[in-house]
XYZ file of C-alpha atoms in Angstrom:
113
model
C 6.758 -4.750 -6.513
C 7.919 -6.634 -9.291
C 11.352 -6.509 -8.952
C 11.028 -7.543 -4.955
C 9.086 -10.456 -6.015
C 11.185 -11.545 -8.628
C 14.589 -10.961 -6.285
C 13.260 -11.954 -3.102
C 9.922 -13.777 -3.269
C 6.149 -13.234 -3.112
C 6.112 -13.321 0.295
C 8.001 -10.106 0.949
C 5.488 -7.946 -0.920
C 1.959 -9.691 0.428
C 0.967 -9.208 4.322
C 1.235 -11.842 6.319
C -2.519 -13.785 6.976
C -3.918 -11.942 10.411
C -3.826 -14.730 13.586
C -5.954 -12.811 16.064
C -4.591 -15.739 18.334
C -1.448 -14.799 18.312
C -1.669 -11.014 18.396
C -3.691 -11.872 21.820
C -0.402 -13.852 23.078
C 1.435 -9.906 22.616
C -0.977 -8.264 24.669
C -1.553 -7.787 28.157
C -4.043 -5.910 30.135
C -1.343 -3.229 30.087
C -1.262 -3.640 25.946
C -4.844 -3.972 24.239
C -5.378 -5.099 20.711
C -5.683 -2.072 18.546
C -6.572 -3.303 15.171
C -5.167 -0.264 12.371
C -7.267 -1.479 9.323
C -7.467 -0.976 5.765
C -10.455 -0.573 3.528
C -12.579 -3.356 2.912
C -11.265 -5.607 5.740
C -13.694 -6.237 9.051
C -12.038 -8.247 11.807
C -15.485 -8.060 13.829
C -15.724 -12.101 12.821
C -12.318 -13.052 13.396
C -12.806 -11.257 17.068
C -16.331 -13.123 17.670
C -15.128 -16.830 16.996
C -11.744 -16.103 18.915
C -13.701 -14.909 22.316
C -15.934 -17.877 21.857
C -13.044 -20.222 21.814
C -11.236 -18.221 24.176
C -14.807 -18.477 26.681
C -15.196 -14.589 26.512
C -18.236 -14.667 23.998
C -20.374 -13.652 26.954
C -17.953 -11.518 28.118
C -17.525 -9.207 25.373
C -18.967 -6.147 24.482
C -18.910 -4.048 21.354
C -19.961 -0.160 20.370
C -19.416 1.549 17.338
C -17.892 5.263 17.962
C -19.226 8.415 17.251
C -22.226 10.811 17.541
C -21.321 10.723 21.481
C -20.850 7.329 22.315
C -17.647 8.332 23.571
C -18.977 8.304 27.182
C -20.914 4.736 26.830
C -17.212 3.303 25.840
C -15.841 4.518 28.569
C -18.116 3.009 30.742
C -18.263 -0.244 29.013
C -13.946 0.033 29.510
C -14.241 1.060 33.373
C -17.228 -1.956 33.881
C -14.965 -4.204 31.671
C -11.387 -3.638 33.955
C -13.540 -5.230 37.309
C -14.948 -7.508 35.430
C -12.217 -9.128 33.444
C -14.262 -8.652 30.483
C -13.420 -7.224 26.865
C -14.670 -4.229 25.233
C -14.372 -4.000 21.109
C -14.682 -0.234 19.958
C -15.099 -0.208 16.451
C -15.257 2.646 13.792
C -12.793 4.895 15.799
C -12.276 7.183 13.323
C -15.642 8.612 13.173
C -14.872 9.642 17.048
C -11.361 11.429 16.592
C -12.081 13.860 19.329
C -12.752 11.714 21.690
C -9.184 9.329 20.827
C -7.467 11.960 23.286
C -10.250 10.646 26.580
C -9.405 6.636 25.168
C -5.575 7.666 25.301
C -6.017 9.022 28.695
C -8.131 5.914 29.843
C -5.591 3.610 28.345
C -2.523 5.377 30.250
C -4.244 4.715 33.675
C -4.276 1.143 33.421
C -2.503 -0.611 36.152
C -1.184 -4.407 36.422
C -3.152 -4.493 39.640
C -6.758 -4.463 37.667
């Protein structure tokens, strides 16, 4: 670490400050936001002031995975693709078994929705 900050500058060995807004600009309806993060760091926030500027604050619903809320996301996801709204599924690693049914989900989304 030293020797790439010394050679080549700070910046190549600190991660770049998140911009949820711009992230959003890469995705589609095809492409959601998937959000890998590391310990200590909540983007929960970030997401609620950027779908209140964005005029999604009512629009936006959130569960936290696991002990079989795998179902109730993927109603909130089926409700959310006819309503234009946005779903935030949080703590996905505590439902790993059910990542297989949100991969599934995910695949069947069509530009027409």
């Amino acid at each position: 670490v030293e020797y790439v900050t010394t050679e080549m500058g700070r910046k190549f060995v600190e991660p770049p400050t998140f911009d949820i807004a711009l992230s959003y600009e890469d995705s589609t309806k095809m492409t959601p936001l998937i959000f890998v993060l590391s310990a200590g760091s909540d983007p929960v926030a970030d997401m609620l002031v950027f779908a209140e500027d964005m005029g999604m604050a009512s629009k936006l619903e959130s569960i936290s995975l696991g002990q079989g809320q795998g179902p109730k996301a993927a109603r909130l996801i089926e409700e959310a693709k006819g309503k234009g709204s946005w779903v935030l599924l949080q703590n996905c690693h505590l439902a790993i078994s059910w990542m297989p049914e949100l991969e599934r989900i995910t695949e069947q989304f069509t530009p027409e929705l």
